[in-house]
Amino acid sequence: MFQVSNQHGFAMGLVEKTPTPFYYYDMDVLHATLADISRHTAGFPYHVHYALKANGNPFIVKEIAQYGLGADLVSGGELKAALEAGFKPQDMNFSGVGKTDWEIRMGLSYDIGSFNVESIPELEVINQLADEMDKTAHIALRINPDIDAHTHKYITTGTADNKFGINIEKLESVIEHALRLPNIHLCGLHFHIGSQITEIQPYFMLCETVNKLLDHYEARGIHFEMINVGGGLGIDYYHPDSHPLPDFEQYFNTFKQHLKLRPNQQLHFELGRSIVASCGSLISRVTFVKENRNKQFVILDAGMTDLIRPALYEAHHEIQNLTSRETEQATYDVVGPVCESTDVFAHDRVLPVTRRGDLIAIRSAGAYGESMASTYNMRALPHSVFHSNK
Ligand code: LLP
């Protein structure tokens, strides 16, 4: 287990001199995470792709590229960022239900590793554009396996009634269709069942589903070079100091033990949150502390525009006062300055007695924090700093 060096592991000199709000990235935590992934995948035909949507900060993306991971993309913008960071096009997957023509052309022009295709209309458009460009498109079909990942309703993706993927009962006809298209090379099957998955059972069920499908298609002489099981591994948002790394061992072991890969078959993963969430914190300064009839509010200079997860998904992030020397505690609602009643980071949170000017860390914000920031209320986008003790 990776241990942080001081109370919460922050380089306070850097924190105190940087204008708030900003994202603080602990590069040692990022490196420990990447090293742990390498350790648990070495010796297996496993390829981890980083889902850039979790954090597109060029500095972070570049570090990840240097560890030899592939890239999971959902837009032309992410494709450009991945190229700039040094990912190889053949190690890129392009996912998403609504790829536009220019994005497909861009992927084809670089001969990316695979398009994760979500429907027959998309398959036909990719075939047509590949024909026009005299290219062959490598594709994986995204299957909706109808597995409930027991996660927040807004981030579950693998159940039958949401917009993602191809329903399993239609798969046979879509495969036949794909095999008939001259500019399509069907290389794999793709799954993604949701995000912030903290139980292992949904992944076990996914392995069973994949095994059944492989038995079925191998018996018909159809071989897939690659199976992509998506991402979704959750992190411990409640214990950022004592439990900064997700349980990669248990996660990869589930696939090692239960997914029966065939000869010449690679297993791809598309992890986002589990790679970058723990290394990032949003640092903010207390603008005011105010009391209403029943409540005390800590009002920060960071708001939902900097980190929207609590407002959008009722997500929990640990909140720490980095500068208070008080031994007494009090209960606060921790809120931002944006003119929306959902601009709340936490209700009824116990903190040391907090005052104007204190520095506050909102932890585990490295994934879907900076990448989902907006300029609502004409606020500036948060900036970022990077720290390493090495
Ligand atoms: N692959 C596909 C096809 C995806 O849709 C996603 C995430 C991933 C991989 C990466 O999943 P991860 O390993 O990060 O769970 N904004 C939300 C999360 C949205 C996830 C969208 N898809 C949040 O802040 O919780």
Short mmCIF file of C-alpha atoms and ligand atoms in Angstrom, two decimals:
data_model
loop_
_atom_site.label_atom_id
_atom_site.label_comp_id
_atom_site.label_asym_id
_atom_site.label_seq_id
_atom_site.Cartn_x
_atom_site.Cartn_y
_atom_site.Cartn_z
CA MET A 1 0.00 0.00 0.00
CA PHE A 2 1.30 3.44 -0.95
CA GLN A 3 1.72 5.76 2.07
CA VAL A 4 1.63 9.56 1.93
CA SER A 5 4.45 11.31 3.75
CA ASN A 6 2.87 13.96 6.02
CA GLN A 7 -0.62 14.50 7.49
CA HIS A 8 -2.49 14.63 4.16
CA GLY A 9 0.57 14.55 1.91
CA PHE A 10 0.35 18.14 0.61
CA ALA A 11 3.37 20.32 -0.13
CA MET A 12 2.07 23.29 1.89
CA GLY A 13 4.58 25.78 0.48
CA LEU A 14 3.18 25.19 -2.99
CA VAL A 15 -0.43 25.18 -1.75
CA GLU A 16 -0.06 28.45 0.14
CA LYS A 17 1.55 30.39 -2.65
CA THR A 18 -0.82 29.31 -5.46
CA PRO A 19 -3.89 31.49 -6.14
CA THR A 20 -7.09 29.56 -5.38
CA PRO A 21 -9.08 27.68 -6.59
CA PHE A 22 -6.77 25.20 -8.30
CA TYR A 23 -6.24 21.51 -8.87
CA TYR A 24 -3.28 20.03 -7.02
CA TYR A 25 -1.92 16.85 -8.57
CA ASP A 26 0.31 14.56 -6.54
CA MET A 27 2.39 12.95 -9.27
CA ASP A 28 3.83 10.41 -6.83
CA VAL A 29 0.33 9.01 -6.28
CA LEU A 30 -0.22 8.90 -10.06
CA HIS A 31 3.06 7.04 -10.55
CA ALA A 32 2.28 4.60 -7.72
CA THR A 33 -1.09 3.91 -9.37
CA LEU A 34 0.45 3.31 -12.81
CA ALA A 35 3.18 1.10 -11.35
CA ASP A 36 0.52 -0.97 -9.57
CA ILE A 37 -1.38 -1.45 -12.83
CA SER A 38 1.82 -2.54 -14.61
CA ARG A 39 2.55 -5.00 -11.82
CA HIS A 40 -0.86 -6.64 -12.01
CA THR A 41 -1.01 -6.90 -15.80
CA ALA A 42 2.58 -8.00 -16.52
CA GLY A 43 2.83 -11.38 -18.20
CA PHE A 44 -0.79 -11.38 -19.40
CA PRO A 45 -2.10 -10.32 -22.83
CA TYR A 46 -3.75 -7.36 -21.11
CA HIS A 47 -3.69 -3.78 -22.42
CA VAL A 48 -4.96 -0.93 -20.29
CA HIS A 49 -6.26 2.10 -22.14
CA TYR A 50 -6.61 5.37 -20.26
CA ALA A 51 -10.03 7.00 -20.69
CA LEU A 52 -9.03 10.61 -21.37
CA LYS A 53 -12.47 11.89 -20.45
CA ALA A 54 -11.54 11.42 -16.79
CA ASN A 55 -8.79 14.01 -17.00
CA GLY A 56 -7.46 15.63 -20.16
CA ASN A 57 -4.86 17.85 -18.47
CA PRO A 58 -1.94 17.65 -20.96
CA PHE A 59 0.64 17.13 -18.22
CA ILE A 60 -1.31 14.22 -16.69
CA VAL A 61 -2.09 12.66 -20.06
CA LYS A 62 1.57 12.80 -21.07
CA GLU A 63 2.71 11.06 -17.88
CA ILE A 64 0.22 8.27 -18.50
CA ALA A 65 1.31 7.89 -22.14
CA GLN A 66 4.88 7.40 -20.94
CA TYR A 67 3.80 4.31 -18.99
CA GLY A 68 2.88 2.64 -22.27
CA LEU A 69 -0.89 2.64 -21.79
CA GLY A 70 -3.29 2.96 -24.72
CA ALA A 71 -5.93 5.69 -24.98
CA ASP A 72 -9.72 5.46 -24.85
CA LEU A 73 -11.27 8.41 -26.69
CA VAL A 74 -14.74 9.84 -27.13
CA SER A 75 -14.13 12.88 -29.34
CA GLY A 76 -11.88 14.33 -32.02
CA GLY A 77 -10.55 16.69 -29.36
CA GLU A 78 -9.44 13.76 -27.22
CA LEU A 79 -7.86 12.12 -30.28
CA LYS A 80 -5.82 15.27 -30.88
CA ALA A 81 -4.82 15.46 -27.19
CA ALA A 82 -3.81 11.77 -27.19
CA LEU A 83 -1.62 12.26 -30.27
CA GLU A 84 0.01 15.31 -28.71
CA ALA A 85 0.69 13.35 -25.51
CA GLY A 86 2.47 10.64 -27.48
CA PHE A 87 -0.04 7.76 -27.50
CA LYS A 88 0.34 5.57 -30.58
CA PRO A 89 -2.71 5.55 -32.90
CA GLN A 90 -2.78 1.73 -33.00
CA ASP A 91 -3.23 1.80 -29.20
CA MET A 92 -6.31 4.03 -29.39
CA ASN A 93 -9.98 3.05 -29.10
CA PHE A 94 -12.68 5.49 -30.14
CA SER A 95 -15.92 5.02 -28.17
CA GLY A 96 -19.18 6.97 -28.08
CA VAL A 97 -22.75 6.72 -29.42
CA GLY A 98 -22.56 9.80 -31.65
CA LYS A 99 -19.26 9.97 -33.52
CA THR A 100 -19.54 12.62 -36.21
CA ASP A 101 -18.20 12.21 -39.76
CA TRP A 102 -15.16 14.42 -39.19
CA GLU A 103 -14.27 12.46 -36.07
CA ILE A 104 -14.57 9.14 -37.89
CA ARG A 105 -12.45 10.49 -40.78
CA MET A 106 -9.84 11.70 -38.31
CA GLY A 107 -9.68 8.26 -36.66
CA LEU A 108 -9.43 6.56 -40.06
CA SER A 109 -6.70 8.91 -41.24
CA TYR A 110 -4.52 7.81 -38.29
CA ASP A 111 -5.52 4.10 -38.60
CA ILE A 112 -6.53 3.96 -34.94
CA GLY A 113 -6.65 0.57 -33.20
CA SER A 114 -10.42 0.36 -33.08
CA PHE A 115 -13.74 2.15 -33.27
CA ASN A 116 -16.10 0.86 -30.61
CA VAL A 117 -19.28 0.76 -32.70
CA GLU A 118 -22.67 1.15 -31.05
CA SER A 119 -25.22 0.65 -33.86
CA ILE A 120 -25.83 -0.51 -37.45
CA PRO A 121 -26.22 3.08 -38.77
CA GLU A 122 -22.78 3.89 -37.29
CA LEU A 123 -21.29 0.74 -38.82
CA GLU A 124 -22.57 1.71 -42.26
CA VAL A 125 -21.27 5.27 -42.03
CA ILE A 126 -17.82 4.08 -40.93
CA ASN A 127 -17.77 1.59 -43.83
CA GLN A 128 -18.76 4.30 -46.32
CA LEU A 129 -16.22 6.85 -45.05
CA ALA A 130 -13.48 4.17 -44.99
CA ASP A 131 -14.36 3.29 -48.59
CA GLU A 132 -14.08 6.95 -49.65
CA MET A 133 -10.67 7.17 -47.98
CA ASP A 134 -9.52 3.79 -49.27
CA LYS A 135 -9.07 2.53 -45.70
CA THR A 136 -10.11 -0.46 -43.62
CA ALA A 137 -11.70 0.43 -40.29
CA HIS A 138 -10.88 -1.83 -37.35
CA ILE A 139 -13.94 -2.09 -35.21
CA ALA A 140 -15.23 -3.69 -32.02
CA LEU A 141 -18.96 -3.99 -31.46
CA ARG A 142 -20.13 -2.49 -28.20
CA ILE A 143 -22.54 -4.86 -26.53
CA ASN A 144 -25.00 -3.84 -23.89
CA PRO A 145 -24.77 -6.89 -21.60
CA ASP A 146 -27.71 -5.89 -19.37
CA ILE A 147 -25.69 -6.14 -16.16
CA ASP A 148 -26.62 -3.91 -13.25
CA ALA A 149 -23.37 -2.44 -11.89
CA HIS A 150 -25.06 -1.16 -8.69
CA THR A 151 -23.74 2.33 -9.14
CA HIS A 152 -25.38 5.77 -9.28
CA LYS A 153 -28.24 5.83 -11.79
CA TYR A 154 -26.58 8.58 -13.83
CA ILE A 155 -23.36 6.61 -14.40
CA THR A 156 -24.67 3.11 -15.02
CA THR A 157 -24.36 2.17 -18.70
CA GLY A 158 -24.72 -1.57 -19.15
CA THR A 159 -28.45 -2.09 -18.56
CA ALA A 160 -30.84 -2.74 -21.44
CA ASP A 161 -32.79 0.52 -21.20
CA ASN A 162 -30.03 3.06 -21.72
CA LYS A 163 -28.65 4.50 -24.94
CA PHE A 164 -25.35 2.60 -25.00
CA GLY A 165 -24.36 -0.41 -27.05
CA ILE A 166 -26.13 -3.10 -29.03
CA ASN A 167 -28.62 -5.33 -27.20
CA ILE A 168 -27.30 -8.85 -26.91
CA GLU A 169 -30.26 -10.38 -28.79
CA LYS A 170 -29.43 -8.26 -31.86
CA LEU A 171 -25.72 -9.10 -31.80
CA GLU A 172 -25.84 -12.05 -34.19
CA SER A 173 -27.43 -10.03 -36.98
CA VAL A 174 -25.08 -7.07 -36.41
CA ILE A 175 -22.04 -9.37 -36.59
CA GLU A 176 -23.32 -10.87 -39.86
CA HIS A 177 -23.86 -7.36 -41.19
CA ALA A 178 -20.34 -6.26 -40.15
CA LEU A 179 -18.74 -9.30 -41.80
CA ARG A 180 -20.40 -8.38 -45.11
CA LEU A 181 -19.05 -4.81 -45.19
CA PRO A 182 -15.89 -4.60 -47.34
CA ASN A 183 -14.14 -1.77 -45.51
CA ILE A 184 -14.79 -3.09 -42.01
CA HIS A 185 -12.49 -5.41 -40.12
CA LEU A 186 -14.38 -6.80 -37.15
CA CYS A 187 -11.65 -7.37 -34.58
CA GLY A 188 -13.42 -7.46 -31.25
CA LEU A 189 -16.27 -7.14 -28.81
CA HIS A 190 -16.56 -4.25 -26.40
CA PHE A 191 -18.39 -3.88 -23.08
CA HIS A 192 -18.64 -1.14 -20.50
CA ILE A 193 -21.06 -1.66 -17.64
CA GLY A 194 -20.80 1.58 -15.68
CA SER A 195 -18.54 3.71 -13.54
CA GLN A 196 -17.52 3.87 -9.85
CA ILE A 197 -18.18 0.14 -9.48
CA THR A 198 -17.09 -0.93 -6.02
CA GLU A 199 -18.32 -4.53 -6.03
CA ILE A 200 -16.59 -7.31 -7.88
CA GLN A 201 -19.79 -9.23 -8.67
CA PRO A 202 -20.74 -7.19 -11.80
CA TYR A 203 -17.29 -7.91 -13.27
CA PHE A 204 -17.69 -11.59 -12.49
CA MET A 205 -21.03 -11.53 -14.34
CA LEU A 206 -19.38 -9.74 -17.23
CA CYS A 207 -16.76 -12.52 -17.46
CA GLU A 208 -19.55 -15.12 -17.59
CA THR A 209 -21.31 -13.21 -20.36
CA VAL A 210 -18.10 -12.90 -22.39
CA ASN A 211 -17.32 -16.62 -21.95
CA LYS A 212 -20.77 -17.61 -23.23
CA LEU A 213 -20.48 -15.33 -26.24
CA LEU A 214 -17.01 -16.60 -27.09
CA ASP A 215 -18.15 -20.23 -26.86
CA HIS A 216 -21.05 -19.43 -29.14
CA TYR A 217 -19.04 -17.59 -31.81
CA GLU A 218 -15.93 -19.79 -31.74
CA ALA A 219 -18.26 -22.75 -32.47
CA ARG A 220 -19.34 -20.85 -35.60
CA GLY A 221 -15.75 -20.20 -36.66
CA ILE A 222 -15.75 -16.51 -35.67
CA HIS A 223 -12.62 -15.49 -33.80
CA PHE A 224 -12.19 -12.12 -32.07
CA GLU A 225 -8.66 -10.80 -31.73
CA MET A 226 -9.64 -8.58 -28.88
CA ILE A 227 -12.13 -8.38 -26.03
CA ASN A 228 -12.55 -4.98 -24.41
CA VAL A 229 -14.17 -5.03 -20.98
CA GLY A 230 -14.35 -1.24 -20.62
CA GLY A 231 -13.62 0.60 -17.40
CA GLY A 232 -15.55 1.48 -14.29
CA LEU A 233 -13.38 0.32 -11.41
CA GLY A 234 -14.35 2.46 -8.41
CA ILE A 235 -12.19 4.17 -5.81
CA ASP A 236 -12.60 4.73 -2.07
CA TYR A 237 -13.85 8.33 -1.86
CA TYR A 238 -14.10 8.08 1.96
CA HIS A 239 -10.47 7.26 2.81
CA PRO A 240 -8.16 9.19 0.47
CA ASP A 241 -5.20 9.12 2.88
CA SER A 242 -5.30 5.51 4.10
CA HIS A 243 -6.62 3.94 0.88
CA PRO A 244 -5.36 5.95 -2.09
CA LEU A 245 -5.07 3.08 -4.57
CA PRO A 246 -8.00 1.04 -5.87
CA ASP A 247 -7.86 -2.71 -5.46
CA PHE A 248 -6.26 -3.45 -8.83
CA GLU A 249 -5.19 -6.88 -7.62
CA GLN A 250 -8.74 -8.05 -6.98
CA TYR A 251 -9.97 -6.40 -10.19
CA PHE A 252 -7.41 -7.96 -12.54
CA ASN A 253 -7.57 -11.30 -10.68
CA THR A 254 -11.29 -11.50 -11.45
CA PHE A 255 -10.48 -11.48 -15.16
CA LYS A 256 -7.45 -13.74 -14.77
CA GLN A 257 -9.56 -16.33 -12.95
CA HIS A 258 -12.90 -16.08 -14.72
CA LEU A 259 -12.47 -14.82 -18.28
CA LYS A 260 -11.39 -17.62 -20.59
CA LEU A 261 -9.34 -15.87 -23.24
CA ARG A 262 -8.74 -17.89 -26.41
CA PRO A 263 -5.35 -18.28 -28.09
CA ASN A 264 -4.26 -15.10 -29.88
CA GLN A 265 -6.81 -13.02 -28.04
CA GLN A 266 -5.99 -9.79 -26.20
CA LEU A 267 -7.94 -8.30 -23.31
CA HIS A 268 -8.39 -4.55 -23.29
CA PHE A 269 -9.44 -2.35 -20.35
CA GLU A 270 -10.53 1.28 -20.48
CA LEU A 271 -9.88 2.74 -17.04
CA GLY A 272 -10.36 6.39 -16.23
CA ARG A 273 -11.31 7.17 -12.65
CA SER A 274 -9.19 4.46 -11.00
CA ILE A 275 -6.06 5.89 -12.66
CA VAL A 276 -6.44 9.59 -11.89
CA ALA A 277 -9.04 10.20 -9.16
CA SER A 278 -6.75 9.82 -6.15
CA CYS A 279 -3.90 11.99 -7.37
CA GLY A 280 -6.02 15.17 -7.64
CA SER A 281 -7.48 17.53 -5.05
CA LEU A 282 -9.33 20.77 -5.55
CA ILE A 283 -7.80 23.41 -3.30
CA SER A 284 -9.89 26.38 -2.30
CA ARG A 285 -9.86 29.24 0.19
CA VAL A 286 -12.70 30.06 2.58
CA THR A 287 -14.26 33.35 1.54
CA PHE A 288 -16.79 33.61 4.38
CA VAL A 289 -18.22 31.59 7.23
CA LYS A 290 -21.85 32.48 7.82
CA GLU A 291 -24.71 31.36 10.00
CA ASN A 292 -28.37 31.00 9.08
CA ARG A 293 -31.05 29.99 11.57
CA ASN A 294 -30.15 26.28 11.74
CA LYS A 295 -26.91 26.00 9.84
CA GLN A 296 -23.38 27.20 9.52
CA PHE A 297 -22.01 27.60 6.02
CA VAL A 298 -18.43 27.54 4.84
CA ILE A 299 -18.41 29.49 1.58
CA LEU A 300 -15.49 28.60 -0.68
CA ASP A 301 -13.97 30.37 -3.64
CA ALA A 302 -14.35 27.07 -5.57
CA GLY A 303 -17.78 26.14 -6.83
CA MET A 304 -19.70 23.61 -8.90
CA THR A 305 -18.02 25.10 -11.97
CA ASP A 306 -14.70 23.70 -10.72
CA LEU A 307 -16.02 20.34 -9.47
CA ILE A 308 -19.56 19.43 -10.47
CA ARG A 309 -19.69 15.85 -9.12
CA PRO A 310 -21.43 16.62 -5.79
CA ALA A 311 -24.06 18.79 -7.53
CA LEU A 312 -24.63 16.40 -10.42
CA TYR A 313 -24.38 12.95 -8.82
CA GLU A 314 -24.65 13.68 -5.09
CA ALA A 315 -21.05 12.43 -5.03
CA HIS A 316 -19.11 12.28 -1.79
CA HIS A 317 -15.64 13.86 -1.55
CA GLU A 318 -13.67 14.12 1.66
CA ILE A 319 -13.09 17.73 2.70
CA GLN A 320 -10.08 18.72 4.80
CA ASN A 321 -9.12 22.01 6.38
CA LEU A 322 -5.39 22.25 5.65
CA THR A 323 -4.60 25.28 7.79
CA SER A 324 -6.88 25.33 10.86
CA ARG A 325 -5.06 24.82 14.16
CA GLU A 326 -8.34 24.49 16.08
CA THR A 327 -8.93 21.40 18.18
CA GLU A 328 -12.67 22.10 18.41
CA GLN A 329 -14.95 20.91 15.63
CA ALA A 330 -18.16 22.23 14.12
CA THR A 331 -20.72 21.08 11.56
CA TYR A 332 -20.96 22.98 8.28
CA ASP A 333 -22.55 22.93 4.88
CA VAL A 334 -19.62 23.51 2.53
CA VAL A 335 -20.80 25.52 -0.46
CA GLY A 336 -19.55 27.44 -3.49
CA PRO A 337 -20.32 30.96 -4.70
CA VAL A 338 -22.36 30.03 -7.81
CA CYS A 339 -25.96 31.24 -8.03
CA GLU A 340 -27.53 27.76 -7.87
CA SER A 341 -28.85 26.01 -4.78
CA THR A 342 -27.10 22.79 -5.89
CA ASP A 343 -23.71 24.49 -5.58
CA VAL A 344 -22.97 22.48 -2.44
CA PHE A 345 -19.91 20.30 -1.89
CA ALA A 346 -21.20 18.70 1.31
CA HIS A 347 -24.04 18.94 3.81
CA ASP A 348 -23.47 18.69 7.57
CA ARG A 349 -19.75 18.00 7.37
CA VAL A 350 -17.72 18.01 10.59
CA LEU A 351 -14.55 20.10 10.27
CA PRO A 352 -12.20 21.78 12.71
CA VAL A 353 -13.59 25.25 13.48
CA THR A 354 -13.12 27.00 10.17
CA ARG A 355 -12.47 30.68 9.43
CA ARG A 356 -12.19 33.08 6.53
CA GLY A 357 -8.87 32.53 4.72
CA ASP A 358 -8.44 28.85 5.66
CA LEU A 359 -7.28 26.54 2.88
CA ILE A 360 -9.57 23.63 2.11
CA ALA A 361 -8.80 20.47 0.14
CA ILE A 362 -11.58 18.59 -1.63
CA ARG A 363 -10.03 15.19 -2.12
CA SER A 364 -10.15 12.46 -4.81
CA ALA A 365 -11.02 15.05 -7.44
CA GLY A 366 -8.52 14.00 -10.11
CA ALA A 367 -11.16 12.21 -12.19
CA TYR A 368 -14.10 14.07 -13.75
CA GLY A 369 -13.09 17.22 -11.86
CA GLU A 370 -11.02 19.48 -14.04
CA SER A 371 -12.34 17.74 -17.17
CA MET A 372 -15.95 18.66 -16.32
CA ALA A 373 -15.23 22.24 -15.24
CA SER A 374 -17.24 25.03 -16.86
CA THR A 375 -17.25 28.80 -17.07
CA TYR A 376 -20.86 29.23 -15.85
CA ASN A 377 -21.32 32.61 -14.13
CA MET A 378 -18.36 33.69 -16.32
CA ARG A 379 -16.00 32.14 -13.83
CA ALA A 380 -12.45 31.31 -14.88
CA LEU A 381 -11.55 27.67 -15.40
CA PRO A 382 -9.47 26.29 -12.51
CA HIS A 383 -5.75 26.04 -13.10
CA SER A 384 -3.46 23.26 -11.93
CA VAL A 385 -0.17 22.58 -10.13
CA PHE A 386 1.86 19.38 -9.94
CA HIS A 387 3.93 18.10 -7.08
CA SER A 388 6.40 15.26 -6.71
CA ASN A 389 8.86 14.51 -3.90
CA LYS A 390 11.08 12.53 -6.26
N1 LLP B 1 -15.17 3.35 -21.37
C1 LLP B 1 -16.36 3.89 -21.68
C2 LLP B 1 -17.04 3.45 -22.88
C3 LLP B 1 -16.93 4.87 -20.84
O1 LLP B 1 -18.11 5.40 -21.15
C4 LLP B 1 -16.25 5.27 -19.66
C5 LLP B 1 -16.80 6.30 -18.76
C6 LLP B 1 -15.00 4.68 -19.39
C7 LLP B 1 -14.50 3.71 -20.26
C8 LLP B 1 -14.18 5.04 -18.18
O2 LLP B 1 -14.86 4.72 -17.03
P1 LLP B 1 -14.17 4.87 -15.57
O3 LLP B 1 -13.05 3.84 -15.48
O4 LLP B 1 -13.66 6.25 -15.45
O5 LLP B 1 -15.27 4.61 -14.63
N2 LLP B 1 -18.59 11.86 -14.87
C9 LLP B 1 -18.94 10.67 -14.09
C10 LLP B 1 -18.41 9.41 -14.73
C11 LLP B 1 -18.85 9.21 -16.15
C12 LLP B 1 -18.24 7.98 -16.79
C13 LLP B 1 -18.50 7.96 -18.26
N3 LLP B 1 -17.93 6.85 -18.96
C14 LLP B 1 -18.43 10.86 -12.67
O6 LLP B 1 -17.88 11.91 -12.36
O7 LLP B 1 -18.62 9.98 -11.84
#
